[in-house]
Amino acid sequence: MTPHPTTPADRRAALDRAARLRQLPETDRDAIRLAQDPQFARWLEQITATGGCAHPIHLTGSTTTLDGNTGETLRHYDTRDEPGERLLVRCRNRRATVCPACSHLHAGDTFHLVRAGLLGGKNVPAAVRYRPRLFVTLTAPSFGPVHRATDVCRPRRDGGTCEHGSPLGCGAVHTSDAPIVGQPLCPDCYDYTGHVLWHAHASKLWDRFVIDVRRCLASSAGLVQSRFAQHARVSFARVAEYQKRAAVHVHAIVRLDGPTGPDDDPPAWGTTELLARAVHASAGRVLVHTRYSPAIGERALGWGAQVDARPLLADGDGPADDAVAAYVAKYVTKGASETGSGLDHPLTTWSDIDAAPVTTHVRTLMRTCWRLGGLPEYKPLRLRSWTHTLGYRGHILTKSRAYSTTYAALRAQRAHHMGHSDIPDTITERHWRYVGSGHTPGAALIAAGASDDLALNREIAREEFNRTAVGR
């Protein structure tokens, strides 16, 4: 505890320090306050343990570990001894724009989850590398012509205009980062209703696609469709990505296994070529029909014409497995606001749409989403709740059960590695309560510094590892 000034000179010095502090920004004053706290060192340990999480969860409570036979207390932890009587834990947000520290951790988990399904590991046999595997890209259909980043955007010899007076072509050359790329040539011609409804049904369309791939494979092998599961299994991991036109497209690793999954080889007829043909056929024919609406009618929704199915071969002829896993892991950390295709937080009123920092094209999609969400026939789609993602309500990453490991298993392995796993033959009693989240301004500044330091350490360690590997 700081002693009170006893002399006039001491009092004047204290007043001068207080005056200087008042002139500092709030963030700096708060950081100084934290640094002068007697428990600052322990608080900094907590911040470091969360990796510099930007929005940590504050918990209060205790954990007691008892011997299962004698009832003796083996270990006891209580937050009453912590700064502010709280324990900080990670927010686990996947978006880099929200929390870079937790985003990095989530990307690492995603990389290992996807890689295990490609090369084995994490209780997945290495034999999966030699199975029929494809890297599939499925796109949304066209809802109207948009500006493109090509040699010439949309060349058109005869020129011409649409019924609204907008040019039907564009002879300009746009760079990939030009704001106009992805924007409609004519907003009045663009099918905003179809765009939003396609987003709302994209997950169901993927489910129909996977079912139809199984049917195609069964038919090609001369099997009754109901017996396909007795001969083979289709496993996958897919990630959804927003294109420049703010429409979702899908990247997926699709693998053909035996009937029991990754531990079982596929039948002899299960080849990469057969799997690719099934993917193309299913992508071209599956449809999802929307509910009938007196205002809109019924829509039949399918995939776009651009379908890509690249073989992933064990001999390296094709996309590298690690590169595919890294691409998927990188994308899952991107939020809607980072890709310019929406926001990372829900909107609650129509006026929120007007205030959103998005392009006119995205704003129109949001307004369309909100209007359609008010129709009773579309109530199950919960379009107003998903206005910030333009109606898309699926997970960014999904996988079939047998593809590889799970996020939960990866987190459990990390906890075990750090010594946080339960002790055998014990009873653990946990009593925890949520009491808040986030940082004060000064704490956020210190946490960001800790996150940057950890990121720099990882980069130095990576460069040292690469240098050592090259020297071998």
Short mmCIF file of C-alpha atoms in Angstrom, two decimals:
data_model
loop_
_atom_site.label_atom_id
_atom_site.label_comp_id
_atom_site.label_asym_id
_atom_site.label_seq_id
_atom_site.Cartn_x
_atom_site.Cartn_y
_atom_site.Cartn_z
CA MET A 1 0.00 0.00 0.00
CA THR A 2 1.42 3.43 -1.00
CA PRO A 3 2.13 5.60 2.11
CA HIS A 4 0.37 8.98 2.34
CA PRO A 5 2.60 12.07 1.69
CA THR A 6 3.76 13.56 5.00
CA THR A 7 5.39 16.83 3.93
CA PRO A 8 4.17 19.71 1.73
CA ALA A 9 6.78 18.75 -0.90
CA ASP A 10 5.55 15.16 -0.90
CA ARG A 11 1.95 16.32 -1.23
CA ARG A 12 2.83 18.65 -4.13
CA ALA A 13 4.69 15.81 -5.89
CA ALA A 14 1.70 13.49 -5.44
CA LEU A 15 -0.65 16.13 -6.83
CA ASP A 16 1.68 16.69 -9.78
CA ARG A 17 1.72 12.94 -10.52
CA ALA A 18 -2.09 12.82 -10.29
CA ALA A 19 -2.37 15.78 -12.65
CA ARG A 20 -0.02 14.13 -15.17
CA LEU A 21 -2.00 10.90 -14.96
CA ARG A 22 -5.24 12.76 -15.70
CA GLN A 23 -3.69 14.09 -18.89
CA LEU A 24 -2.97 10.55 -20.15
CA PRO A 25 -5.47 8.65 -22.30
CA GLU A 26 -7.84 6.35 -20.40
CA THR A 27 -6.11 3.25 -21.76
CA ASP A 28 -2.71 4.36 -20.43
CA ARG A 29 -4.15 5.32 -17.02
CA ASP A 30 -5.81 1.92 -16.72
CA ALA A 31 -2.62 0.09 -17.74
CA ILE A 32 -0.64 1.97 -15.07
CA ARG A 33 -3.31 1.11 -12.49
CA LEU A 34 -3.01 -2.59 -13.34
CA ALA A 35 0.79 -2.53 -13.30
CA GLN A 36 0.74 -1.05 -9.77
CA ASP A 37 -1.58 -3.77 -8.47
CA PRO A 38 0.21 -6.12 -6.01
CA GLN A 39 -1.25 -9.12 -7.90
CA PHE A 40 -0.21 -7.86 -11.34
CA ALA A 41 2.32 -10.69 -11.85
CA ARG A 42 -0.35 -13.36 -11.29
CA TRP A 43 -2.82 -11.50 -13.51
CA LEU A 44 -0.18 -11.39 -16.26
CA GLU A 45 0.27 -15.16 -15.87
CA GLN A 46 -3.43 -15.61 -16.50
CA ILE A 47 -3.30 -13.38 -19.58
CA THR A 48 -0.34 -15.37 -20.92
CA ALA A 49 -2.13 -18.66 -20.21
CA THR A 50 -5.04 -17.51 -22.40
CA GLY A 51 -2.59 -16.64 -25.18
CA GLY A 52 -3.51 -12.97 -24.90
CA CYS A 53 -7.20 -13.66 -25.55
CA ALA A 54 -8.96 -10.42 -26.53
CA HIS A 55 -12.29 -11.25 -24.84
CA PRO A 56 -11.63 -13.73 -22.01
CA ILE A 57 -14.43 -15.29 -20.01
CA HIS A 58 -14.36 -14.46 -16.28
CA LEU A 59 -15.22 -17.34 -13.95
CA THR A 60 -15.41 -17.67 -10.21
CA GLY A 61 -15.54 -20.90 -8.26
CA SER A 62 -13.45 -23.89 -7.25
CA THR A 63 -12.32 -27.38 -8.25
CA THR A 64 -11.60 -30.11 -5.73
CA THR A 65 -10.04 -33.48 -6.60
CA LEU A 66 -10.73 -36.29 -4.13
CA ASP A 67 -9.28 -39.80 -3.83
CA GLY A 68 -11.97 -42.14 -5.12
CA ASN A 69 -11.33 -44.69 -2.35
CA THR A 70 -10.48 -42.68 0.75
CA GLY A 71 -12.18 -39.36 0.02
CA GLU A 72 -8.94 -37.55 0.80
CA THR A 73 -8.50 -34.16 -0.85
CA LEU A 74 -5.69 -34.47 -3.36
CA ARG A 75 -5.92 -31.05 -4.98
CA HIS A 76 -7.98 -27.91 -4.42
CA TYR A 77 -8.14 -24.72 -6.47
CA ASP A 78 -10.20 -21.67 -5.57
CA THR A 79 -10.43 -18.31 -7.31
CA ARG A 80 -10.53 -16.47 -3.98
CA ASP A 81 -6.75 -16.26 -4.19
CA GLU A 82 -6.78 -14.85 -7.74
CA PRO A 83 -6.73 -11.16 -8.79
CA GLY A 84 -10.29 -9.92 -8.50
CA GLU A 85 -11.24 -13.44 -7.32
CA ARG A 86 -11.61 -14.45 -10.97
CA LEU A 87 -10.09 -16.91 -13.40
CA LEU A 88 -9.71 -15.88 -17.04
CA VAL A 89 -10.28 -18.51 -19.74
CA ARG A 90 -10.21 -18.28 -23.54
CA CYS A 91 -13.24 -17.02 -25.46
CA ARG A 92 -12.49 -19.58 -28.24
CA ASN A 93 -13.84 -17.31 -30.97
CA ARG A 94 -12.69 -18.53 -34.39
CA ARG A 95 -12.71 -15.08 -36.06
CA ALA A 96 -9.37 -13.32 -36.38
CA THR A 97 -11.14 -9.95 -36.39
CA VAL A 98 -12.64 -10.72 -32.97
CA CYS A 99 -9.79 -12.51 -31.19
CA PRO A 100 -6.49 -13.15 -33.00
CA ALA A 101 -5.17 -15.36 -30.19
CA CYS A 102 -8.10 -17.80 -30.09
CA SER A 103 -8.41 -17.64 -33.87
CA HIS A 104 -4.83 -18.91 -34.20
CA LEU A 105 -5.56 -21.79 -31.85
CA HIS A 106 -8.76 -22.68 -33.73
CA ALA A 107 -6.91 -22.59 -37.05
CA GLY A 108 -4.31 -24.99 -35.65
CA ASP A 109 -7.00 -27.40 -34.48
CA THR A 110 -8.71 -27.20 -37.87
CA PHE A 111 -5.44 -27.90 -39.67
CA HIS A 112 -4.84 -31.07 -37.65
CA LEU A 113 -8.48 -32.14 -37.97
CA VAL A 114 -8.41 -31.82 -41.77
CA ARG A 115 -4.87 -33.17 -42.15
CA ALA A 116 -5.66 -36.28 -40.11
CA GLY A 117 -8.39 -37.14 -42.60
CA LEU A 118 -5.89 -36.75 -45.45
CA LEU A 119 -2.70 -38.30 -44.09
CA GLY A 120 -3.73 -40.11 -40.92
CA GLY A 121 -2.79 -39.48 -37.31
CA LYS A 122 -4.95 -38.57 -34.30
CA ASN A 123 -6.25 -42.18 -34.21
CA VAL A 124 -6.85 -42.16 -37.97
CA PRO A 125 -4.82 -44.80 -39.89
CA ALA A 126 -2.19 -43.61 -42.37
CA ALA A 127 -3.86 -45.79 -45.01
CA VAL A 128 -6.41 -43.04 -45.68
CA ARG A 129 -3.76 -41.37 -47.81
CA TYR A 130 -4.16 -44.09 -50.42
CA ARG A 131 -7.96 -43.97 -50.57
CA PRO A 132 -9.91 -42.29 -53.39
CA ARG A 133 -9.88 -38.61 -52.37
CA LEU A 134 -11.03 -35.43 -54.04
CA PHE A 135 -10.77 -31.72 -53.33
CA VAL A 136 -14.19 -30.53 -54.48
CA THR A 137 -15.37 -26.98 -55.14
CA LEU A 138 -19.09 -26.27 -55.56
CA THR A 139 -20.32 -22.76 -56.34
CA ALA A 140 -23.58 -20.89 -56.05
CA PRO A 141 -25.57 -20.39 -59.27
CA SER A 142 -25.62 -17.06 -61.07
CA PHE A 143 -28.07 -14.50 -59.74
CA GLY A 144 -27.05 -11.91 -62.31
CA PRO A 145 -23.83 -10.69 -63.98
CA VAL A 146 -21.27 -9.03 -61.68
CA HIS A 147 -18.01 -7.23 -62.31
CA ARG A 148 -14.99 -9.55 -62.48
CA ALA A 149 -11.23 -9.21 -62.01
CA THR A 150 -10.13 -10.54 -65.42
CA ASP A 151 -8.26 -9.17 -68.45
CA VAL A 152 -11.50 -7.52 -69.52
CA CYS A 153 -14.38 -7.58 -67.08
CA ARG A 154 -17.32 -8.50 -69.35
CA PRO A 155 -16.50 -7.87 -72.99
CA ARG A 156 -19.51 -7.40 -75.26
CA ARG A 157 -19.13 -6.47 -78.92
CA ASP A 158 -22.65 -5.21 -79.52
CA GLY A 159 -22.83 -3.18 -76.29
CA GLY A 160 -26.47 -2.75 -75.39
CA THR A 161 -28.31 -1.98 -72.21
CA CYS A 162 -30.73 -3.88 -70.01
CA GLU A 163 -34.37 -2.90 -69.49
CA HIS A 164 -33.25 -0.59 -66.67
CA GLY A 165 -30.77 1.26 -68.86
CA SER A 166 -27.59 -0.27 -67.42
CA PRO A 167 -24.83 -1.55 -69.77
CA LEU A 168 -24.92 -5.30 -70.45
CA GLY A 169 -21.14 -5.46 -70.60
CA CYS A 170 -18.03 -3.89 -69.07
CA GLY A 171 -14.83 -3.32 -71.02
CA ALA A 172 -12.73 -2.22 -68.04
CA VAL A 173 -9.87 -4.16 -66.47
CA HIS A 174 -10.34 -4.46 -62.71
CA THR A 175 -7.72 -5.44 -60.16
CA SER A 176 -8.67 -8.19 -57.73
CA ASP A 177 -8.98 -5.71 -54.86
CA ALA A 178 -11.06 -3.15 -56.78
CA PRO A 179 -14.24 -2.25 -54.84
CA ILE A 180 -16.38 -2.78 -57.94
CA VAL A 181 -15.44 -6.46 -58.26
CA GLY A 182 -18.40 -8.62 -57.24
CA GLN A 183 -20.91 -5.79 -57.61
CA PRO A 184 -23.83 -6.35 -60.04
CA LEU A 185 -23.75 -4.71 -63.46
CA CYS A 186 -27.40 -3.83 -62.84
CA PRO A 187 -28.70 -4.04 -59.26
CA ASP A 188 -32.29 -3.91 -60.54
CA CYS A 189 -31.74 -7.03 -62.68
CA TYR A 190 -29.94 -8.94 -59.93
CA ASP A 191 -31.94 -11.75 -58.28
CA TYR A 192 -31.49 -10.74 -54.64
CA THR A 193 -34.40 -12.93 -53.53
CA GLY A 194 -32.88 -16.00 -55.15
CA HIS A 195 -29.47 -15.19 -53.62
CA VAL A 196 -30.86 -15.01 -50.08
CA LEU A 197 -33.07 -18.10 -50.45
CA TRP A 198 -30.14 -20.07 -51.88
CA HIS A 199 -28.05 -19.14 -48.85
CA ALA A 200 -30.84 -20.20 -46.51
CA HIS A 201 -31.03 -23.64 -48.18
CA ALA A 202 -27.30 -24.18 -48.91
CA SER A 203 -26.79 -26.60 -46.01
CA LYS A 204 -29.79 -28.69 -47.06
CA LEU A 205 -28.49 -28.65 -50.64
CA TRP A 206 -25.14 -30.02 -49.42
CA ASP A 207 -26.93 -32.81 -47.53
CA ARG A 208 -28.87 -33.73 -50.67
CA PHE A 209 -25.62 -33.66 -52.65
CA VAL A 210 -23.88 -36.14 -50.31
CA ILE A 211 -26.89 -38.47 -50.37
CA ASP A 212 -26.95 -38.36 -54.16
CA VAL A 213 -23.20 -39.07 -54.42
CA ARG A 214 -23.84 -42.28 -52.48
CA ARG A 215 -26.70 -43.16 -54.84
CA CYS A 216 -24.56 -42.52 -57.91
CA LEU A 217 -21.78 -44.71 -56.56
CA ALA A 218 -24.23 -47.49 -55.74
CA SER A 219 -25.77 -47.35 -59.22
CA SER A 220 -22.34 -47.36 -60.90
CA ALA A 221 -21.32 -50.42 -58.86
CA GLY A 222 -24.57 -52.24 -59.63
CA LEU A 223 -25.71 -52.11 -56.01
CA VAL A 224 -29.13 -51.54 -54.55
CA GLN A 225 -28.93 -48.06 -53.04
CA SER A 226 -30.09 -49.28 -49.62
CA ARG A 227 -27.11 -51.69 -49.55
CA PHE A 228 -24.42 -49.09 -50.29
CA ALA A 229 -23.55 -48.66 -46.60
CA GLN A 230 -22.64 -52.35 -46.42
CA HIS A 231 -19.93 -51.86 -49.06
CA ALA A 232 -18.53 -48.33 -48.72
CA ARG A 233 -18.76 -45.02 -46.89
CA VAL A 234 -18.40 -41.44 -48.14
CA SER A 235 -16.52 -39.25 -45.65
CA PHE A 236 -16.00 -35.52 -46.00
CA ALA A 237 -14.92 -32.25 -44.44
CA ARG A 238 -16.22 -29.04 -45.99
CA VAL A 239 -15.67 -25.32 -45.51
CA ALA A 240 -17.95 -22.52 -46.71
CA GLU A 241 -16.37 -19.45 -48.28
CA TYR A 242 -17.88 -16.16 -49.43
CA GLN A 243 -16.99 -15.11 -52.97
CA LYS A 244 -16.54 -11.51 -54.08
CA ARG A 245 -20.21 -11.41 -55.10
CA ALA A 246 -21.12 -12.25 -51.47
CA ALA A 247 -22.34 -15.73 -52.41
CA VAL A 248 -21.15 -18.79 -50.52
CA HIS A 249 -19.28 -21.55 -52.29
CA VAL A 250 -18.03 -24.79 -50.79
CA HIS A 251 -14.62 -26.46 -50.66
CA ALA A 252 -14.68 -30.06 -49.51
CA ILE A 253 -12.36 -33.02 -49.07
CA VAL A 254 -14.36 -36.09 -50.10
CA ARG A 255 -12.95 -39.55 -49.33
CA LEU A 256 -14.22 -43.05 -50.09
CA ASP A 257 -13.71 -45.63 -47.33
CA GLY A 258 -14.86 -49.13 -46.59
CA PRO A 259 -18.15 -49.66 -44.73
CA THR A 260 -16.65 -49.20 -41.25
CA GLY A 261 -14.86 -45.95 -42.08
CA PRO A 262 -11.18 -44.98 -42.13
CA ASP A 263 -10.03 -48.34 -40.72
CA ASP A 264 -11.54 -50.19 -43.68
CA ASP A 265 -10.39 -50.21 -47.32
CA PRO A 266 -12.99 -49.36 -49.98
CA PRO A 267 -14.15 -52.09 -52.40
CA ALA A 268 -12.17 -52.69 -55.59
CA TRP A 269 -14.75 -50.83 -57.70
CA GLY A 270 -14.31 -47.69 -55.57
CA THR A 271 -11.87 -45.63 -57.61
CA THR A 272 -11.01 -41.93 -57.70
CA GLU A 273 -12.41 -41.66 -61.23
CA LEU A 274 -15.72 -43.20 -60.19
CA LEU A 275 -15.95 -40.86 -57.20
CA ALA A 276 -15.24 -37.83 -59.43
CA ARG A 277 -17.95 -38.85 -61.89
CA ALA A 278 -20.44 -39.22 -59.04
CA VAL A 279 -19.56 -35.76 -57.69
CA HIS A 280 -20.07 -34.10 -61.08
CA ALA A 281 -23.31 -35.95 -61.75
CA SER A 282 -24.79 -35.16 -58.33
CA ALA A 283 -23.74 -31.51 -58.43
CA GLY A 284 -25.56 -31.10 -61.73
CA ARG A 285 -28.87 -32.63 -60.71
CA VAL A 286 -29.65 -32.20 -57.00
CA LEU A 287 -32.26 -29.58 -56.18
CA VAL A 288 -33.95 -28.16 -53.10
CA HIS A 289 -37.41 -26.63 -53.48
CA THR A 290 -38.42 -23.71 -51.31
CA ARG A 291 -41.80 -23.43 -49.66
CA TYR A 292 -44.47 -21.85 -51.83
CA SER A 293 -44.92 -18.15 -51.19
CA PRO A 294 -47.84 -16.11 -52.59
CA ALA A 295 -45.40 -13.24 -53.11
CA ILE A 296 -42.53 -15.20 -54.65
CA GLY A 297 -43.81 -18.60 -55.68
CA GLU A 298 -41.67 -21.71 -55.39
CA ARG A 299 -37.97 -21.77 -56.23
CA ALA A 300 -35.89 -24.77 -57.32
CA LEU A 301 -32.34 -24.24 -56.00
CA GLY A 302 -29.24 -26.06 -57.19
CA TRP A 303 -25.47 -25.69 -57.48
CA GLY A 304 -23.78 -23.43 -59.97
CA ALA A 305 -22.36 -24.63 -63.28
CA GLN A 306 -18.75 -24.36 -62.07
CA VAL A 307 -17.85 -27.65 -60.39
CA ASP A 308 -14.28 -28.74 -59.72
CA ALA A 309 -13.20 -32.15 -58.41
CA ARG A 310 -9.42 -32.46 -58.20
CA PRO A 311 -7.91 -35.83 -57.23
CA LEU A 312 -5.66 -35.86 -54.17
CA LEU A 313 -3.11 -38.53 -55.03
CA ALA A 314 -0.61 -40.12 -52.66
CA ASP A 315 2.25 -39.72 -55.16
CA GLY A 316 1.95 -35.95 -55.01
CA ASP A 317 0.37 -35.49 -58.45
CA GLY A 318 -2.21 -32.86 -57.55
CA PRO A 319 -2.81 -30.38 -54.71
CA ALA A 320 -0.56 -31.08 -51.71
CA ASP A 321 -2.38 -32.49 -48.69
CA ASP A 322 -0.75 -30.07 -46.25
CA ALA A 323 -1.60 -27.15 -48.54
CA VAL A 324 -5.25 -28.19 -48.66
CA ALA A 325 -5.38 -28.52 -44.87
CA ALA A 326 -3.68 -25.14 -44.43
CA TYR A 327 -6.10 -23.47 -46.84
CA VAL A 328 -9.14 -24.78 -44.98
CA ALA A 329 -7.60 -23.85 -41.61
CA LYS A 330 -6.86 -20.32 -42.81
CA TYR A 331 -10.35 -19.73 -44.08
CA VAL A 332 -12.23 -20.81 -40.94
CA THR A 333 -10.68 -17.87 -39.08
CA LYS A 334 -12.20 -15.30 -41.42
CA GLY A 335 -15.36 -13.56 -40.34
CA ALA A 336 -18.09 -12.22 -42.58
CA SER A 337 -16.92 -8.64 -42.06
CA GLU A 338 -13.35 -9.54 -43.06
CA THR A 339 -14.50 -10.96 -46.39
CA GLY A 340 -16.80 -8.00 -47.01
CA SER A 341 -19.85 -10.27 -47.15
CA GLY A 342 -21.75 -9.35 -44.03
CA LEU A 343 -21.10 -8.77 -40.35
CA ASP A 344 -19.84 -10.86 -37.43
CA HIS A 345 -22.73 -9.93 -35.14
CA PRO A 346 -26.53 -10.23 -35.50
CA LEU A 347 -28.70 -7.27 -36.47
CA THR A 348 -31.79 -6.53 -34.39
CA THR A 349 -33.57 -3.75 -36.29
CA TRP A 350 -34.03 -2.47 -39.84
CA SER A 351 -32.06 0.66 -38.93
CA ASP A 352 -29.05 -1.52 -38.04
CA ILE A 353 -28.82 -2.45 -41.71
CA ASP A 354 -28.60 1.21 -42.74
CA ALA A 355 -25.75 1.75 -40.27
CA ALA A 356 -23.78 -1.38 -41.25
CA PRO A 357 -20.34 -0.66 -42.80
CA VAL A 358 -20.95 -2.74 -45.95
CA THR A 359 -21.24 -2.22 -49.69
CA THR A 360 -24.51 -1.27 -51.36
CA HIS A 361 -24.74 -4.79 -52.80
CA VAL A 362 -24.40 -6.44 -49.38
CA ARG A 363 -26.78 -3.91 -47.82
CA THR A 364 -29.41 -4.79 -50.43
CA LEU A 365 -28.94 -8.48 -49.63
CA MET A 366 -29.43 -7.71 -45.94
CA ARG A 367 -32.61 -5.74 -46.64
CA THR A 368 -33.91 -8.58 -48.82
CA CYS A 369 -33.13 -11.04 -46.04
CA TRP A 370 -35.01 -8.91 -43.51
CA ARG A 371 -38.05 -8.49 -45.78
CA LEU A 372 -38.26 -12.20 -46.60
CA GLY A 373 -37.87 -12.99 -42.90
CA GLY A 374 -41.16 -11.16 -42.28
CA LEU A 375 -43.12 -13.58 -44.49
CA PRO A 376 -44.84 -16.34 -42.46
CA GLU A 377 -43.96 -19.07 -44.98
CA TYR A 378 -40.24 -18.38 -44.45
CA LYS A 379 -40.38 -18.20 -40.65
CA PRO A 380 -38.60 -21.59 -40.19
CA LEU A 381 -35.59 -20.17 -42.06
CA ARG A 382 -35.07 -17.51 -39.33
CA LEU A 383 -33.84 -15.09 -41.99
CA ARG A 384 -33.92 -12.03 -39.74
CA SER A 385 -31.69 -13.78 -37.20
CA TRP A 386 -29.21 -14.50 -40.00
CA THR A 387 -29.41 -11.18 -41.82
CA HIS A 388 -25.81 -10.44 -40.82
CA THR A 389 -24.64 -13.51 -42.81
CA LEU A 390 -27.00 -12.80 -45.73
CA GLY A 391 -29.25 -15.72 -44.84
CA TYR A 392 -26.53 -18.38 -44.65
CA ARG A 393 -27.05 -20.30 -41.41
CA GLY A 394 -24.69 -23.25 -41.75
CA HIS A 395 -21.42 -23.80 -39.93
CA ILE A 396 -18.28 -22.57 -41.62
CA LEU A 397 -16.72 -26.03 -41.21
CA THR A 398 -18.62 -29.31 -41.07
CA LYS A 399 -17.47 -32.91 -41.40
CA SER A 400 -18.90 -36.39 -41.44
CA ARG A 401 -18.48 -38.42 -38.28
CA ALA A 402 -15.97 -40.87 -39.75
CA TYR A 403 -13.77 -38.34 -41.55
CA SER A 404 -11.23 -37.84 -38.76
CA THR A 405 -10.89 -36.70 -35.16
CA THR A 406 -13.00 -33.98 -33.48
CA TYR A 407 -12.34 -30.55 -31.99
CA ALA A 408 -13.26 -31.95 -28.58
CA ALA A 409 -10.66 -34.72 -28.87
CA LEU A 410 -7.97 -32.26 -29.97
CA ARG A 411 -8.73 -29.97 -27.03
CA ALA A 412 -8.65 -32.92 -24.63
CA GLN A 413 -5.23 -33.93 -25.98
CA ARG A 414 -3.96 -30.39 -25.50
CA ALA A 415 -5.29 -30.29 -21.94
CA HIS A 416 -3.61 -33.62 -21.21
CA HIS A 417 -0.32 -32.35 -22.65
CA MET A 418 -0.53 -29.29 -20.38
CA GLY A 419 -1.29 -31.45 -17.35
CA HIS A 420 -4.94 -30.46 -17.02
CA SER A 421 -6.46 -33.91 -17.45
CA ASP A 422 -8.28 -35.75 -14.67
CA ILE A 423 -6.31 -38.11 -12.43
CA PRO A 424 -7.43 -41.78 -12.62
CA ASP A 425 -9.46 -43.21 -9.70
CA THR A 426 -10.43 -39.79 -8.43
CA ILE A 427 -13.59 -37.76 -8.03
CA THR A 428 -13.55 -34.16 -9.22
CA GLU A 429 -16.05 -31.66 -7.83
CA ARG A 430 -16.44 -28.46 -9.85
CA HIS A 431 -18.40 -25.38 -8.83
CA TRP A 432 -18.08 -22.56 -11.35
CA ARG A 433 -20.06 -19.47 -12.20
CA TYR A 434 -19.84 -16.99 -15.06
CA VAL A 435 -19.26 -13.44 -13.79
CA GLY A 436 -18.28 -11.47 -16.88
CA SER A 437 -16.13 -11.22 -19.98
CA GLY A 438 -13.74 -8.93 -21.80
CA HIS A 439 -11.03 -6.50 -20.71
CA THR A 440 -10.78 -3.00 -19.36
CA PRO A 441 -9.01 -0.62 -21.81
CA GLY A 442 -5.62 -1.02 -20.15
CA ALA A 443 -6.00 -4.79 -19.83
CA ALA A 444 -6.87 -5.02 -23.53
CA LEU A 445 -3.66 -3.14 -24.39
CA ILE A 446 -1.54 -5.49 -22.27
CA ALA A 447 -3.33 -8.60 -23.61
CA ALA A 448 -2.74 -7.46 -27.20
CA GLY A 449 0.95 -7.04 -26.39
CA ALA A 450 1.08 -10.54 -24.93
CA SER A 451 -0.65 -11.95 -28.02
CA ASP A 452 1.81 -10.16 -30.32
CA ASP A 453 4.78 -11.45 -28.30
CA LEU A 454 3.52 -15.03 -28.51
CA ALA A 455 2.93 -14.66 -32.26
CA LEU A 456 6.47 -13.30 -32.71
CA ASN A 457 7.88 -16.22 -30.71
CA ARG A 458 6.00 -18.68 -32.92
CA GLU A 459 7.35 -16.99 -36.05
CA ILE A 460 10.93 -17.09 -34.75
CA ALA A 461 10.53 -20.76 -33.79
CA ARG A 462 9.10 -21.55 -37.26
CA GLU A 463 11.99 -19.80 -39.02
CA GLU A 464 14.52 -21.62 -36.82
CA PHE A 465 12.85 -24.95 -37.55
CA ASN A 466 12.89 -24.28 -41.31
CA ARG A 467 16.53 -23.17 -41.18
CA THR A 468 17.52 -26.31 -39.29
CA ALA A 469 15.53 -28.52 -41.68
CA VAL A 470 17.26 -27.00 -44.72
CA GLY A 471 20.69 -27.52 -43.13
CA ARG A 472 20.15 -31.23 -42.59
#
